[in-house]
CSV table of C-alpha atoms and ligand atoms in Angstrom, one decimal:
chain,number,residue,atom,x,y,z
A,1312,MET,CA,31.3,-29.1,-38.9
A,1313,LYS,CA,32.5,-25.7,-39.9
A,1314,ALA,CA,35.8,-24.6,-41.5
A,1315,PRO,CA,38.9,-24.5,-39.2
A,1316,MET,CA,38.6,-22.4,-36.1
A,1317,SER,CA,39.1,-18.7,-36.7
A,1318,PRO,CA,42.2,-17.1,-35.0
A,1319,TRP,CA,39.8,-15.2,-32.6
A,1320,ARG,CA,38.1,-18.4,-31.7
A,1321,ARG,CA,41.4,-20.3,-31.4
A,1322,ARG,CA,42.6,-17.6,-29.1
A,1323,ALA,CA,39.5,-17.8,-26.9
A,1324,ALA,CA,39.8,-21.5,-26.8
A,1325,SER,CA,43.5,-21.4,-25.8
A,1326,LEU,CA,42.8,-18.8,-23.2
A,1327,ALA,CA,40.0,-20.9,-21.8
A,1328,LEU,CA,42.4,-23.7,-21.5
A,1329,ALA,CA,45.0,-21.4,-19.9
A,1330,ALA,CA,42.4,-20.4,-17.4
A,1331,ALA,CA,41.4,-24.0,-16.8
A,1332,VAL,CA,44.9,-25.1,-15.9
A,1333,GLY,CA,45.4,-21.9,-13.9
A,1334,LEU,CA,48.3,-20.5,-16.0
A,1335,ALA,CA,49.4,-17.1,-14.7
A,1336,GLY,CA,50.1,-14.2,-17.0
A,1337,ALA,CA,47.4,-14.7,-19.5
A,1338,GLY,CA,45.1,-12.2,-17.7
A,1339,ALA,CA,44.5,-9.8,-20.5
A,1340,GLY,CA,42.4,-12.2,-22.5
A,1341,LEU,CA,40.6,-14.1,-19.7
A,1342,GLY,CA,36.8,-14.0,-19.7
A,1343,GLN,CA,36.3,-13.7,-23.4
A,1344,SER,CA,33.3,-15.7,-24.5
A,1345,ASP,CA,33.0,-17.7,-27.6
A,1346,GLU,CA,29.8,-15.7,-28.4
A,1347,ASP,CA,31.6,-12.4,-28.3
A,1348,VAL,CA,34.4,-13.8,-30.5
A,1349,ALA,CA,31.8,-15.0,-33.0
A,1350,THR,CA,29.9,-11.8,-32.9
A,1351,ALA,CA,33.0,-9.7,-33.6
A,1352,LYS,CA,33.9,-12.0,-36.4
A,1353,SER,CA,30.5,-11.8,-38.0
A,1354,LEU,CA,30.4,-8.0,-37.8
A,1355,ALA,CA,33.8,-7.7,-39.4
A,1356,ALA,CA,32.9,-10.2,-42.1
A,1357,MET,CA,29.7,-8.3,-43.0
A,1358,LEU,CA,31.4,-5.0,-43.1
A,1359,ARG,CA,34.0,-6.5,-45.5
A,1360,ALA,CA,31.2,-8.0,-47.6
A,1361,GLY,CA,29.4,-4.7,-47.8
A,1362,ARG,CA,32.5,-2.8,-48.9
A,1363,ALA,CA,33.2,-5.5,-51.5
A,1364,VAL,CA,29.8,-4.7,-53.1
A,1365,VAL,CA,31.0,-1.1,-53.6
A,1366,SER,CA,34.4,-2.2,-55.0
A,1367,SER,CA,33.0,-4.8,-57.3
A,1368,HIS,CA,30.6,-2.1,-58.8
A,1369,GLN,CA,33.1,0.8,-58.7
A,1370,THR,CA,33.7,1.1,-62.4
A,1371,GLU,CA,29.9,1.1,-63.0
A,1372,ILE,CA,29.3,3.6,-60.2
A,1373,ASN,CA,31.9,5.9,-61.7
A,1374,ASP,CA,30.5,5.6,-65.2
A,1375,PRO,CA,29.3,9.2,-66.2
A,1376,ASN,CA,27.2,7.8,-69.1
A,1377,ARG,CA,25.0,5.5,-67.1
A,1378,GLY,CA,22.1,6.7,-65.0
A,1379,ASP,CA,20.2,4.1,-63.1
A,1380,LYS,CA,22.5,1.3,-62.1
A,1381,GLY,CA,20.0,-0.9,-60.4
A,1382,LEU,CA,22.2,-1.0,-57.3
A,1383,THR,CA,19.4,-0.5,-54.8
A,1384,GLY,CA,19.6,-1.2,-51.1
A,1385,ASP,CA,17.9,-4.5,-51.6
A,1386,GLU,CA,20.3,-5.6,-54.4
A,1387,ALA,CA,23.3,-4.5,-52.4
A,1388,VAL,CA,22.3,-6.4,-49.3
A,1389,ALA,CA,21.6,-9.5,-51.3
A,1390,GLU,CA,25.1,-9.2,-52.7
A,1391,ALA,CA,26.6,-8.5,-49.3
A,1392,LYS,CA,24.8,-11.6,-47.9
A,1393,ALA,CA,26.2,-13.7,-50.7
A,1394,GLY,CA,29.7,-12.4,-50.1
A,1395,TYR,CA,29.4,-13.0,-46.3
A,1396,LYS,CA,28.3,-16.5,-47.0
A,1397,ALA,CA,31.1,-17.2,-49.4
A,1398,ALA,CA,33.6,-15.9,-46.8
A,1399,THR,CA,32.3,-17.5,-43.7
A,1400,GLY,CA,30.2,-20.5,-44.9
A,1401,GLU,CA,27.3,-19.2,-42.9
A,1402,ASP,CA,24.0,-17.9,-44.2
A,1403,PRO,CA,23.6,-14.6,-42.3
A,1404,ASP,CA,19.8,-14.9,-42.4
A,1405,ALA,CA,20.0,-18.2,-40.5
A,1406,VAL,CA,21.7,-16.7,-37.5
A,1407,ASP,CA,19.2,-16.8,-34.6
A,1408,PRO,CA,17.6,-13.3,-34.6
A,1409,SER,CA,17.0,-13.5,-30.9
A,1410,SER,CA,20.7,-13.9,-30.1
A,1411,LYS,CA,22.9,-10.9,-29.7
A,1412,ARG,CA,24.9,-11.9,-32.7
A,1413,GLY,CA,21.9,-12.3,-34.8
A,1414,ARG,CA,20.4,-9.0,-33.7
A,1415,LEU,CA,23.6,-7.0,-34.4
A,1416,LEU,CA,24.2,-8.7,-37.7
A,1417,LYS,CA,20.6,-7.9,-38.7
A,1418,ALA,CA,21.1,-4.3,-37.7
A,1419,GLN,CA,24.2,-4.1,-39.8
A,1420,MET,CA,22.5,-5.6,-42.8
A,1421,ASP,CA,19.7,-3.1,-42.3
A,1422,VAL,CA,22.1,-0.2,-42.4
A,1423,ILE,CA,23.9,-1.5,-45.5
A,1424,LYS,CA,20.5,-1.3,-47.2
A,1425,GLU,CA,19.8,2.1,-45.7
A,1426,VAL,CA,23.2,3.6,-46.9
A,1427,PHE,CA,22.7,2.3,-50.4
A,1428,ASP,CA,19.2,3.6,-50.6
A,1429,ALA,CA,20.2,7.0,-49.2
A,1430,ASN,CA,22.9,7.3,-51.9
A,1431,GLN,CA,20.9,6.4,-55.0
A,1432,ALA,CA,21.0,9.9,-56.4
A,1433,THR,CA,24.8,9.9,-56.1
A,1434,ILE,CA,25.3,6.4,-57.5
A,1435,ASN,CA,23.0,7.1,-60.4
A,1436,ALA,CA,24.1,10.6,-61.2
A,1437,LYS,CA,24.8,11.1,-64.9
A,1438,GLY,CA,27.6,13.3,-66.1
A,1439,ILE,CA,29.9,12.8,-63.1
A,1440,ASP,CA,32.6,10.2,-63.2
A,1441,PHE,CA,34.1,10.1,-59.7
A,1442,LYS,CA,31.3,10.5,-57.2
A,1443,GLY,CA,33.2,9.8,-54.0
A,1444,PHE,CA,31.1,6.7,-53.3
A,1445,ILE,CA,34.1,4.4,-52.5
A,1446,PRO,CA,34.4,1.4,-50.0
A,1447,ALA,CA,36.0,3.5,-47.3
A,1448,VAL,CA,33.3,6.2,-47.3
A,1449,PHE,CA,30.6,3.6,-47.6
A,1450,GLY,CA,32.1,1.7,-44.7
A,1451,ARG,CA,32.2,4.8,-42.5
A,1452,LEU,CA,28.6,5.7,-43.3
A,1453,VAL,CA,27.5,2.1,-42.4
A,1454,ASN,CA,29.5,2.2,-39.2
A,1455,GLU,CA,28.0,5.5,-38.2
A,1456,ALA,CA,24.5,4.4,-38.9
A,1457,PHE,CA,25.2,1.2,-37.0
A,1458,SER,CA,26.3,3.2,-34.0
A,1459,ARG,CA,23.1,5.2,-34.1
A,1460,ARG,CA,21.1,2.0,-34.0
A,1461,ALA,CA,23.1,-0.3,-31.8
A,1462,GLY,CA,25.7,2.0,-30.2
A,1463,ALA,CA,24.7,1.3,-26.7
A,1464,GLU,CA,25.6,-2.4,-27.3
A,1465,ALA,CA,28.2,-2.4,-30.0
A,1466,GLU,CA,30.3,-0.4,-32.3
A,1467,VAL,CA,32.2,-1.1,-35.5
A,1468,LYS,CA,35.0,1.3,-36.6
A,1469,VAL,CA,37.7,1.3,-39.2
A,1470,THR,CA,40.9,2.8,-37.9
A,1471,ALA,CA,44.5,2.9,-39.0
A,1472,PRO,CA,48.0,3.5,-37.8
A,1473,PRO,CA,48.1,7.1,-36.6
A,1474,ASP,CA,50.4,8.4,-39.4
A,1475,LEU,CA,48.0,7.0,-42.0
A,1476,VAL,CA,44.7,8.3,-40.7
A,1477,ARG,CA,42.8,10.4,-43.3
A,1478,ASN,CA,39.5,11.1,-41.6
A,1479,LEU,CA,39.9,12.4,-38.1
A,1480,LYS,CA,36.9,10.3,-37.0
A,1481,ALA,CA,39.0,7.2,-37.8
A,1482,GLN,CA,41.8,8.0,-35.3
A,1483,PRO,CA,42.7,5.1,-33.1
A,1484,ASP,CA,41.9,5.3,-29.4
A,1485,GLY,CA,44.5,4.2,-26.8
A,1486,TRP,CA,43.6,0.5,-27.0
A,1487,GLU,CA,43.7,0.5,-30.8
A,1488,ARG,CA,46.9,2.4,-30.9
A,1489,GLN,CA,48.5,-0.1,-28.6
A,1490,VAL,CA,47.3,-3.1,-30.6
A,1491,ILE,CA,48.6,-1.5,-33.8
A,1492,ALA,CA,52.0,-0.6,-32.3
A,1493,ASP,CA,52.7,-3.6,-30.1
A,1494,ARG,CA,51.1,-6.3,-32.2
A,1495,PHE,CA,50.1,-5.6,-35.8
A,1496,LEU,CA,53.1,-3.5,-36.8
A,1497,LYS,CA,55.6,-6.0,-35.2
A,1498,PRO,CA,57.5,-7.8,-37.9
A,1499,ASP,CA,56.8,-11.2,-36.3
A,1500,TRP,CA,53.0,-10.7,-36.0
A,1501,PRO,CA,51.5,-13.4,-38.3
A,1502,LYS,CA,49.8,-11.7,-41.3
A,1503,GLY,CA,46.1,-11.4,-40.8
A,1504,ARG,CA,46.0,-12.6,-37.2
A,1505,GLU,CA,43.3,-10.8,-35.2
A,1506,PHE,CA,43.6,-9.8,-31.6
A,1507,SER,CA,40.9,-9.5,-28.9
A,1508,ALA,CA,40.8,-8.7,-25.2
A,1509,LEU,CA,38.6,-7.4,-22.5
A,1510,ALA,CA,39.3,-3.7,-22.2
A,1511,GLU,CA,37.7,-0.3,-21.7
A,1512,ALA,CA,36.1,1.5,-24.6
A,1513,ASN,CA,34.7,5.0,-24.2
A,1514,GLY,CA,35.0,4.5,-20.4
A,1515,ARG,CA,33.0,1.3,-20.4
A,1516,PRO,CA,34.1,-2.3,-20.0
A,1517,ALA,CA,34.0,-4.1,-23.3
A,1518,PHE,CA,35.0,-7.0,-25.3
A,1519,ARG,CA,37.3,-5.5,-28.0
A,1520,ALA,CA,38.5,-7.2,-31.2
A,1521,ALA,CA,40.8,-5.9,-33.9
A,1522,SER,CA,41.3,-7.3,-37.4
A,1523,PRO,CA,44.2,-6.0,-39.5
A,1524,GLU,CA,43.8,-5.0,-43.1
A,1525,TYR,CA,46.7,-4.7,-45.6
A,1526,TYR,CA,47.1,-2.7,-48.8
A,1527,ALA,CA,46.4,-4.6,-52.0
A,1528,SER,CA,47.6,-3.2,-55.3
A,1529,SER,CA,44.1,-1.8,-55.9
A,1530,CYS,CA,44.5,0.5,-52.8
A,1531,LEU,CA,47.7,2.1,-54.1
A,1532,ALA,CA,46.1,4.4,-56.6
A,1533,CYS,CA,45.1,6.4,-53.5
A,1534,HIS,CA,47.3,5.2,-50.6
A,1535,GLY,CA,50.5,4.4,-52.6
A,1536,GLY,CA,53.1,6.7,-53.9
A,1537,PRO,CA,54.5,9.1,-54.6
A,1538,LYS,CA,53.9,10.1,-51.0
A,1539,GLY,CA,52.2,13.5,-50.7
A,1540,ASP,CA,50.8,13.5,-54.3
A,1541,ILE,CA,47.0,14.2,-54.2
A,1542,ASP,CA,44.8,11.3,-55.1
A,1543,VAL,CA,41.5,11.4,-56.9
A,1544,THR,CA,39.6,11.9,-53.6
A,1545,GLY,CA,41.7,15.0,-52.7
A,1546,TYR,CA,43.8,13.5,-50.0
A,1547,PRO,CA,47.6,13.3,-50.0
A,1548,LYS,CA,48.8,9.7,-50.7
A,1549,GLU,CA,50.5,7.9,-47.9
A,1550,GLY,CA,53.3,6.3,-49.9
A,1551,GLY,CA,52.1,2.8,-48.8
A,1552,ALA,CA,53.2,-0.4,-50.5
A,1553,GLU,CA,51.3,-3.6,-51.2
A,1554,GLY,CA,51.2,-5.8,-48.0
A,1555,ASP,CA,51.7,-2.9,-45.6
A,1556,LEU,CA,49.3,-2.6,-42.7
A,1557,GLY,CA,46.7,-0.1,-44.0
A,1558,GLY,CA,44.0,-0.2,-41.4
A,1559,VAL,CA,42.2,-2.1,-38.7
A,1560,ILE,CA,38.6,-3.1,-38.3
A,1561,SER,CA,37.9,-2.5,-34.6
A,1562,ILE,CA,34.8,-4.0,-32.9
A,1563,ILE,CA,33.5,-3.1,-29.5
A,1564,LEU,CA,31.0,-5.1,-27.7
A,1565,TYR,CA,30.0,-3.4,-24.5
A,1566,ARG,CA,29.5,-5.6,-21.4
B,353,LIG,C1,39.7,6.0,-54.6
B,353,LIG,C2,40.7,6.2,-53.6
B,353,LIG,C3,40.9,5.1,-52.5
B,353,LIG,C4,41.2,3.8,-52.7
B,353,LIG,C5,41.4,3.0,-54.0
B,353,LIG,C6,41.3,3.2,-51.4
B,353,LIG,N1,41.1,4.1,-50.4
B,353,LIG,FE1,41.2,3.9,-48.4
B,353,LIG,N2,40.5,5.8,-48.1
B,353,LIG,C7,40.2,6.7,-49.1
B,353,LIG,C8,39.5,7.8,-48.6
B,353,LIG,C9,39.1,9.1,-49.3
B,353,LIG,C10,39.4,7.6,-47.2
B,353,LIG,C11,38.7,8.5,-46.1
B,353,LIG,C12,37.3,8.0,-46.1
B,353,LIG,C13,36.4,8.8,-45.2
B,353,LIG,O1,35.9,9.9,-45.6
B,353,LIG,O2,36.2,8.4,-44.0
B,353,LIG,C14,40.0,6.3,-47.0
B,353,LIG,C15,40.0,5.7,-45.7
B,353,LIG,C16,40.7,4.5,-45.5
B,353,LIG,C17,40.8,3.9,-44.2
B,353,LIG,C18,40.2,4.4,-42.9
B,353,LIG,C19,41.0,5.2,-42.1
B,353,LIG,C20,41.2,6.6,-42.5
B,353,LIG,O3,42.4,6.9,-43.0
B,353,LIG,O4,40.3,7.5,-42.5
B,353,LIG,C21,41.4,2.7,-44.4
B,353,LIG,C22,41.8,1.7,-43.3
B,353,LIG,C23,41.7,2.6,-45.8
B,353,LIG,N3,41.2,3.7,-46.4
B,353,LIG,C24,42.3,1.5,-46.4
B,353,LIG,C25,42.2,1.2,-47.7
B,353,LIG,C26,42.5,-0.1,-48.3
B,353,LIG,C27,43.0,-1.3,-47.5
B,353,LIG,C28,42.3,0.0,-49.6
B,353,LIG,C29,42.3,-1.1,-50.6
B,353,LIG,C30,41.6,-2.3,-50.4
B,353,LIG,C31,41.8,1.4,-49.9
B,353,LIG,N4,41.8,2.0,-48.7
B,353,LIG,C32,41.5,1.9,-51.1
B,353,LIG,C33,40.5,6.5,-50.4
B,353,LIG,C34,40.8,5.3,-51.1
């Protein structure tokens, strides 16, 4: 069988158990299906795998002396699929394309290809070192394209604690704000544990899942200190430290 149960899956299982034995007070999480949990997990994993393609090629992308980098949409998707497989143990192409999870994952892979293809001129520009094609920007473009394609059914967003938000589009909504404040920022919240619940999103009932992301040392060139200094992208640095909560991948599956 597969690797140990994911936290989301464990949570769904324990909630199912709570429901089965009629425990009171667990209301917030009741009714979450394993399929929703697995779908949210897959979409978060593929977004991470896509961003990792950008970060693993960042030096090359920023090289002003090199033109064509060969980092086409097809190449990027192949690398993202490999990264997804390494992280999850699952071949994304093997997910049943007629299932909701398979369909949404396919749409996400398609937009990863689309965003790389649409940015070839930027990626391959000679004479420019920093081109602004970084994981956060790439991730946002992918999530926006995903919304255009699948937004009636699902959305993927990267948000952050309100005081850290750079792009206004990334601002957390009420549910995300609450998960960040009441869970992810609490000192006793286990590092990396995800949270999911049935809740409204944009006025519609939804399954919602949130996965915390923490600053690594590689993030601090832009998000570290000294606070307020301008980073290479033109934004003021947040003064963050390694291990701080830097953001949240938020997944919405409308019901
Ligand atoms: C080269 C500078 C740079 C580095 C390095 C960097 N970021 Fe960012 N980050 C940005 C920029 C610029 C944005 C705004 C992107 C946009 O236009 O949406 C951003 C946005 C984000 C967001 C989305 C919310 C928001 O504020 O708009 C999160 C979360 C985030 N970064 C976390 C990280 C983490 C975690 C790392 C390390 C793994 C990292 N960043 C590395 C520059 C950087």
